[in-house]
mmCIF file with all atom_site columns, C-alpha atoms in Angstrom:
data_model
loop_
_atom_site.group_PDB
_atom_site.id
_atom_site.type_symbol
_atom_site.label_atom_id
_atom_site.label_alt_id
_atom_site.label_comp_id
_atom_site.label_asym_id
_atom_site.label_entity_id
_atom_site.label_seq_id
_atom_site.pdbx_PDB_ins_code
_atom_site.Cartn_x
_atom_site.Cartn_y
_atom_site.Cartn_z
_atom_site.occupancy
_atom_site.B_iso_or_equiv
_atom_site.pdbx_formal_charge
_atom_site.auth_seq_id
_atom_site.auth_comp_id
_atom_site.auth_asym_id
_atom_site.auth_atom_id
_atom_site.pdbx_PDB_model_num
ATOM 1   C CA . MET A 1 1   ? 288.921 109.486 123.384 1.00 38.00 ? 1   MET A CA 1
ATOM 2   C CA . THR A 1 2   ? 288.293 109.936 119.591 1.00 39.00 ? 2   THR A CA 1
ATOM 3   C CA . THR A 1 3   ? 284.921 109.010 118.019 1.00 39.00 ? 3   THR A CA 1
ATOM 4   C CA . THR A 1 4   ? 285.575 108.546 114.495 1.00 40.00 ? 4   THR A CA 1
ATOM 5   C CA . ALA A 1 5   ? 283.035 106.083 113.419 1.00 41.00 ? 5   ALA A CA 1
ATOM 6   C CA . THR A 1 6   ? 283.182 105.549 109.669 1.00 40.00 ? 6   THR A CA 1
ATOM 7   C CA . LEU A 1 7   ? 280.190 104.343 107.329 1.00 38.00 ? 7   LEU A CA 1
ATOM 8   C CA . PRO A 1 8   ? 281.210 103.489 103.863 1.00 37.00 ? 8   PRO A CA 1
ATOM 9   C CA . PHE A 1 9   ? 278.416 104.619 101.397 1.00 35.00 ? 9   PHE A CA 1
ATOM 10  C CA . ILE A 1 10  ? 277.790 101.668 98.904  1.00 35.00 ? 10  ILE A CA 1
ATOM 11  C CA . GLY A 1 11  ? 278.746 102.787 95.218  1.00 34.00 ? 11  GLY A CA 1
ATOM 12  C CA . VAL A 1 12  ? 280.180 106.323 96.359  1.00 37.00 ? 12  VAL A CA 1
ATOM 13  C CA . GLY A 1 13  ? 283.239 105.090 98.228  1.00 36.00 ? 13  GLY A CA 1
ATOM 14  C CA . CYS A 1 14  ? 283.399 108.211 100.638 1.00 39.00 ? 14  CYS A CA 1
ATOM 15  C CA . ARG A 1 15  ? 283.514 107.657 104.228 1.00 42.00 ? 15  ARG A CA 1
ATOM 16  C CA . MET A 1 16  ? 281.623 110.031 107.213 1.00 43.00 ? 16  MET A CA 1
ATOM 17  C CA . ARG A 1 17  ? 283.867 110.978 110.208 1.00 46.00 ? 17  ARG A CA 1
ATOM 18  C CA . ARG A 1 18  ? 281.582 111.815 113.107 1.00 46.00 ? 18  ARG A CA 1
ATOM 19  C CA . PRO A 1 19  ? 283.189 114.673 115.074 1.00 44.00 ? 19  PRO A CA 1
ATOM 20  C CA . ARG A 1 20  ? 283.592 114.574 118.573 1.00 44.00 ? 20  ARG A CA 1
ATOM 21  C CA . ILE A 1 21  ? 280.953 116.103 120.957 1.00 41.00 ? 21  ILE A CA 1
ATOM 22  C CA . GLY A 1 22  ? 282.175 119.229 122.263 1.00 43.00 ? 22  GLY A CA 1
ATOM 23  C CA . SER A 1 23  ? 285.707 119.319 120.254 1.00 44.00 ? 23  SER A CA 1
ATOM 24  C CA . ARG A 1 24  ? 287.102 122.633 119.466 1.00 47.00 ? 24  ARG A CA 1
ATOM 25  C CA . ILE A 1 25  ? 286.592 123.094 115.323 1.00 44.00 ? 25  ILE A CA 1
ATOM 26  C CA . GLY A 1 26  ? 290.921 122.911 114.966 1.00 45.00 ? 26  GLY A CA 1
ATOM 27  C CA . GLU A 1 27  ? 290.701 119.329 116.424 1.00 49.00 ? 27  GLU A CA 1
ATOM 28  C CA . VAL A 1 28  ? 287.557 118.642 114.036 1.00 52.00 ? 28  VAL A CA 1
ATOM 29  C CA . PHE A 1 29  ? 288.320 120.220 110.715 1.00 54.00 ? 29  PHE A CA 1
ATOM 30  C CA . ARG A 1 30  ? 291.465 120.877 108.967 1.00 63.00 ? 30  ARG A CA 1
ATOM 31  C CA . MET A 1 31  ? 292.432 123.938 106.754 1.00 64.00 ? 31  MET A CA 1
ATOM 32  C CA . SER A 1 32  ? 292.814 121.838 103.680 1.00 69.00 ? 32  SER A CA 1
ATOM 33  C CA . ASP A 1 33  ? 288.895 120.676 104.773 1.00 69.00 ? 33  ASP A CA 1
ATOM 34  C CA . PHE A 1 34  ? 287.805 124.260 105.006 1.00 72.00 ? 34  PHE A CA 1
ATOM 35  C CA . TRP A 1 35  ? 288.923 124.878 101.579 1.00 75.00 ? 35  TRP A CA 1
ATOM 36  C CA . HIS A 1 36  ? 287.652 122.119 99.989  1.00 77.00 ? 36  HIS A CA 1
ATOM 37  C CA . ALA A 1 37  ? 284.085 123.288 101.425 1.00 73.00 ? 37  ALA A CA 1
ATOM 38  C CA . PHE A 1 38  ? 285.015 126.967 100.573 1.00 78.00 ? 38  PHE A CA 1
ATOM 39  C CA . ARG A 1 39  ? 285.983 126.609 97.036  1.00 85.00 ? 39  ARG A CA 1
ATOM 40  C CA . PRO A 1 40  ? 282.394 125.721 95.770  1.00 86.00 ? 40  PRO A CA 1
ATOM 41  C CA . ARG A 1 41  ? 281.239 129.269 97.054  1.00 84.00 ? 41  ARG A CA 1
ATOM 42  C CA . LEU A 1 42  ? 283.926 130.953 95.053  1.00 87.00 ? 42  LEU A CA 1
ATOM 43  C CA . MET A 1 43  ? 282.880 129.037 91.896  1.00 88.00 ? 43  MET A CA 1
ATOM 44  C CA . HIS A 1 44  ? 279.435 129.667 92.465  1.00 86.00 ? 44  HIS A CA 1
ATOM 45  C CA . ALA A 1 45  ? 280.206 133.345 92.813  1.00 87.00 ? 45  ALA A CA 1
ATOM 46  C CA . ALA A 1 46  ? 281.938 133.068 89.355  1.00 90.00 ? 46  ALA A CA 1
ATOM 47  C CA . VAL A 1 47  ? 279.096 131.131 87.847  1.00 89.00 ? 47  VAL A CA 1
ATOM 48  C CA . ARG A 1 48  ? 276.790 133.911 88.782  1.00 86.00 ? 48  ARG A CA 1
ATOM 49  C CA . TYR A 1 49  ? 278.509 136.793 87.542  1.00 88.00 ? 49  TYR A CA 1
ATOM 50  C CA . GLN A 1 50  ? 279.419 134.878 84.352  1.00 89.00 ? 50  GLN A CA 1
ATOM 51  C CA . ILE A 1 51  ? 275.646 133.902 83.711  1.00 88.00 ? 51  ILE A CA 1
ATOM 52  C CA . ALA A 1 52  ? 274.322 137.455 84.642  1.00 82.00 ? 52  ALA A CA 1
ATOM 53  C CA . THR A 1 53  ? 276.878 139.198 82.102  1.00 84.00 ? 53  THR A CA 1
ATOM 54  C CA . HIS A 1 54  ? 275.977 136.624 79.449  1.00 85.00 ? 54  HIS A CA 1
ATOM 55  C CA . GLY A 1 55  ? 272.304 138.232 79.035  1.00 81.00 ? 55  GLY A CA 1
ATOM 56  C CA . LEU A 1 56  ? 270.606 135.240 78.461  1.00 84.00 ? 56  LEU A CA 1
ATOM 57  C CA . TRP A 1 57  ? 269.430 134.892 81.960  1.00 85.00 ? 57  TRP A CA 1
ATOM 58  C CA . ASN A 1 58  ? 265.751 136.306 82.918  1.00 86.00 ? 58  ASN A CA 1
ATOM 59  C CA . PRO A 1 59  ? 265.862 138.014 86.290  1.00 83.00 ? 59  PRO A CA 1
ATOM 60  C CA . ALA A 1 60  ? 262.355 137.047 86.766  1.00 86.00 ? 60  ALA A CA 1
ATOM 61  C CA . TRP A 1 61  ? 263.643 133.347 87.604  1.00 83.00 ? 61  TRP A CA 1
ATOM 62  C CA . ASP A 1 62  ? 265.483 134.447 90.600  1.00 81.00 ? 62  ASP A CA 1
ATOM 63  C CA . ARG A 1 63  ? 269.493 134.025 90.821  1.00 83.00 ? 63  ARG A CA 1
ATOM 64  C CA . PRO A 1 64  ? 271.156 131.370 89.408  1.00 86.00 ? 64  PRO A CA 1
ATOM 65  C CA . ILE A 1 65  ? 272.377 128.756 91.856  1.00 86.00 ? 65  ILE A CA 1
ATOM 66  C CA . ASN A 1 66  ? 270.198 130.477 94.619  1.00 89.00 ? 66  ASN A CA 1
ATOM 67  C CA . GLN A 1 67  ? 269.471 129.707 98.028  1.00 92.00 ? 67  GLN A CA 1
ATOM 68  C CA . GLU A 1 68  ? 267.061 127.124 97.327  1.00 93.00 ? 68  GLU A CA 1
ATOM 69  C CA . ASP A 1 69  ? 269.152 125.430 94.777  1.00 91.00 ? 69  ASP A CA 1
ATOM 70  C CA . LEU A 1 70  ? 271.786 125.333 97.208  1.00 93.00 ? 70  LEU A CA 1
ATOM 71  C CA . ALA A 1 71  ? 269.928 124.058 100.018 1.00 96.00 ? 71  ALA A CA 1
ATOM 72  C CA . GLY A 1 72  ? 268.599 121.287 97.818  1.00 95.00 ? 72  GLY A CA 1
ATOM 73  C CA . THR A 1 73  ? 271.886 120.244 96.592  1.00 93.00 ? 73  THR A CA 1
ATOM 74  C CA . LEU A 1 74  ? 272.795 120.135 100.144 1.00 95.00 ? 74  LEU A CA 1
ATOM 75  C CA . LEU A 1 75  ? 270.013 117.970 101.449 1.00 96.00 ? 75  LEU A CA 1
ATOM 76  C CA . ALA A 1 76  ? 271.175 115.686 98.476  1.00 95.00 ? 76  ALA A CA 1
ATOM 77  C CA . PHE A 1 77  ? 274.343 115.200 100.579 1.00 94.00 ? 77  PHE A CA 1
ATOM 78  C CA . SER A 1 78  ? 272.555 114.738 103.700 1.00 95.00 ? 78  SER A CA 1
ATOM 79  C CA . TRP A 1 79  ? 268.934 113.779 104.316 1.00 96.00 ? 79  TRP A CA 1
ATOM 80  C CA . VAL A 1 80  ? 268.960 112.087 100.924 1.00 95.00 ? 80  VAL A CA 1
ATOM 81  C CA . CYS A 1 81  ? 271.971 109.628 102.213 1.00 94.00 ? 81  CYS A CA 1
ATOM 82  C CA . LEU A 1 82  ? 270.424 109.312 105.643 1.00 95.00 ? 82  LEU A CA 1
ATOM 83  C CA . ASP A 1 83  ? 267.226 108.360 103.620 1.00 95.00 ? 83  ASP A CA 1
ATOM 84  C CA . GLY A 1 84  ? 268.776 106.085 101.535 1.00 94.00 ? 84  GLY A CA 1
ATOM 85  C CA . LEU A 1 85  ? 270.301 103.919 104.250 1.00 93.00 ? 85  LEU A CA 1
ATOM 86  C CA . GLN A 1 86  ? 267.363 103.619 105.903 1.00 93.00 ? 86  GLN A CA 1
ATOM 87  C CA . GLN A 1 87  ? 265.746 102.312 103.318 1.00 95.00 ? 87  GLN A CA 1
ATOM 88  C CA . MET A 1 88  ? 268.879 99.802  102.787 1.00 95.00 ? 88  MET A CA 1
ATOM 89  C CA . GLY A 1 89  ? 267.686 98.561  106.032 1.00 93.00 ? 89  GLY A CA 1
ATOM 90  C CA . PHE A 1 90  ? 270.944 100.513 107.743 1.00 91.00 ? 90  PHE A CA 1
ATOM 91  C CA . GLN A 1 91  ? 269.870 101.757 111.343 1.00 90.00 ? 91  GLN A CA 1
ATOM 92  C CA . LEU A 1 92  ? 271.616 104.662 112.492 1.00 91.00 ? 92  LEU A CA 1
ATOM 93  C CA . SER A 1 93  ? 270.469 106.222 115.970 1.00 92.00 ? 93  SER A CA 1
ATOM 94  C CA . ALA A 1 94  ? 269.357 109.729 116.053 1.00 92.00 ? 94  ALA A CA 1
ATOM 95  C CA . ASP A 1 95  ? 272.211 110.649 117.484 1.00 92.00 ? 95  ASP A CA 1
ATOM 96  C CA . GLU A 1 96  ? 274.257 109.582 114.734 1.00 92.00 ? 96  GLU A CA 1
ATOM 97  C CA . ALA A 1 97  ? 271.687 110.974 112.268 1.00 94.00 ? 97  ALA A CA 1
ATOM 98  C CA . ASP A 1 98  ? 271.594 114.345 113.658 1.00 92.00 ? 98  ASP A CA 1
ATOM 99  C CA . SER A 1 99  ? 275.519 114.491 113.728 1.00 92.00 ? 99  SER A CA 1
ATOM 100 C CA . TYR A 1 100 ? 275.582 113.637 110.054 1.00 93.00 ? 100 TYR A CA 1
ATOM 101 C CA . LEU A 1 101 ? 273.309 116.369 109.442 1.00 94.00 ? 101 LEU A CA 1
ATOM 102 C CA . HIS A 1 102 ? 275.294 118.817 111.208 1.00 93.00 ? 102 HIS A CA 1
ATOM 103 C CA . SER A 1 103 ? 278.412 117.650 110.000 1.00 90.00 ? 103 SER A CA 1
ATOM 104 C CA . TRP A 1 104 ? 276.807 119.132 106.169 1.00 92.00 ? 104 TRP A CA 1
ATOM 105 C CA . ASN A 1 105 ? 275.088 122.054 107.640 1.00 93.00 ? 105 ASN A CA 1
ATOM 106 C CA . VAL A 1 106 ? 278.662 123.189 108.440 1.00 88.00 ? 106 VAL A CA 1
ATOM 107 C CA . VAL A 1 107 ? 279.333 122.610 104.809 1.00 87.00 ? 107 VAL A CA 1
ATOM 108 C CA . GLY A 1 108 ? 276.450 124.500 104.049 1.00 91.00 ? 108 GLY A CA 1
ATOM 109 C CA . ALA A 1 109 ? 277.334 127.705 106.156 1.00 89.00 ? 109 ALA A CA 1
ATOM 110 C CA . LEU A 1 110 ? 280.616 127.581 104.822 1.00 85.00 ? 110 LEU A CA 1
ATOM 111 C CA . LEU A 1 111 ? 278.598 127.296 101.154 1.00 87.00 ? 111 LEU A CA 1
ATOM 112 C CA . GLY A 1 112 ? 276.923 130.787 102.370 1.00 88.00 ? 112 GLY A CA 1
ATOM 113 C CA . ILE A 1 113 ? 273.468 129.161 102.687 1.00 93.00 ? 113 ILE A CA 1
ATOM 114 C CA . GLN A 1 114 ? 271.235 131.188 105.113 1.00 93.00 ? 114 GLN A CA 1
ATOM 115 C CA . GLU A 1 115 ? 270.961 129.502 108.610 1.00 93.00 ? 115 GLU A CA 1
ATOM 116 C CA . ALA A 1 116 ? 267.275 129.474 108.372 1.00 94.00 ? 116 ALA A CA 1
ATOM 117 C CA . LEU A 1 117 ? 267.522 126.772 105.521 1.00 95.00 ? 117 LEU A CA 1
ATOM 118 C CA . LEU A 1 118 ? 269.811 124.768 107.267 1.00 96.00 ? 118 LEU A CA 1
ATOM 119 C CA . PRO A 1 119 ? 267.968 122.422 109.234 1.00 95.00 ? 119 PRO A CA 1
ATOM 120 C CA . ARG A 1 120 ? 268.436 121.245 112.867 1.00 93.00 ? 120 ARG A CA 1
ATOM 121 C CA . GLN A 1 121 ? 266.897 117.495 112.622 1.00 94.00 ? 121 GLN A CA 1
ATOM 122 C CA . VAL A 1 122 ? 266.248 115.135 110.234 1.00 95.00 ? 122 VAL A CA 1
ATOM 123 C CA . ALA A 1 123 ? 262.441 115.391 110.356 1.00 95.00 ? 123 ALA A CA 1
ATOM 124 C CA . HIS A 1 124 ? 262.952 119.204 109.626 1.00 96.00 ? 124 HIS A CA 1
ATOM 125 C CA . ALA A 1 125 ? 265.533 118.200 106.668 1.00 96.00 ? 125 ALA A CA 1
ATOM 126 C CA . GLU A 1 126 ? 263.198 115.648 105.218 1.00 96.00 ? 126 GLU A CA 1
ATOM 127 C CA . ALA A 1 127 ? 259.984 118.410 105.459 1.00 97.00 ? 127 ALA A CA 1
ATOM 128 C CA . LEU A 1 128 ? 262.600 121.019 103.637 1.00 96.00 ? 128 LEU A CA 1
ATOM 129 C CA . ALA A 1 129 ? 263.201 118.383 101.143 1.00 96.00 ? 129 ALA A CA 1
ATOM 130 C CA . ARG A 1 130 ? 259.928 117.571 100.166 1.00 96.00 ? 130 ARG A CA 1
ATOM 131 C CA . ALA A 1 131 ? 258.591 121.467 99.960  1.00 96.00 ? 131 ALA A CA 1
ATOM 132 C CA . ILE A 1 132 ? 261.719 121.984 97.342  1.00 94.00 ? 132 ILE A CA 1
ATOM 133 C CA . GLN A 1 133 ? 260.572 118.893 95.603  1.00 93.00 ? 133 GLN A CA 1
ATOM 134 C CA . ARG A 1 134 ? 256.913 120.289 95.485  1.00 94.00 ? 134 ARG A CA 1
ATOM 135 C CA . ARG A 1 135 ? 257.891 123.759 94.342  1.00 88.00 ? 135 ARG A CA 1
ATOM 136 C CA . GLN A 1 136 ? 260.604 122.367 91.632  1.00 84.00 ? 136 GLN A CA 1
ATOM 137 C CA . TYR A 1 137 ? 258.904 119.435 90.176  1.00 81.00 ? 137 TYR A CA 1
#
């Protein structure tokens, strides 16, 4: 039995597929899905190199496109979307929310985000988002 619950995101036009619990990776992700997730990692490396060799970046600012930047951007696709859905009145079960968060954590791992910055639960994702927000803004 395939569970592919889809949920349209208003104004974005994308759909989320919930992977089957206990399925093999090959059943959930196609190679093209892997490439779409991995390609930004290559672009980030190229941008880091260009910025570093350009000479205008201050090393005291940390690396451009650093782990915090990546984690914050990933949260914009995971926790921020879940929070927005809740604010609009959509009720997702804890399992659905955690499954959606997990899907984005897989993408985060492919992007090279450190495992410690990949929240396992929605509450942890919110705490990380708030911490990054306090530090950045």
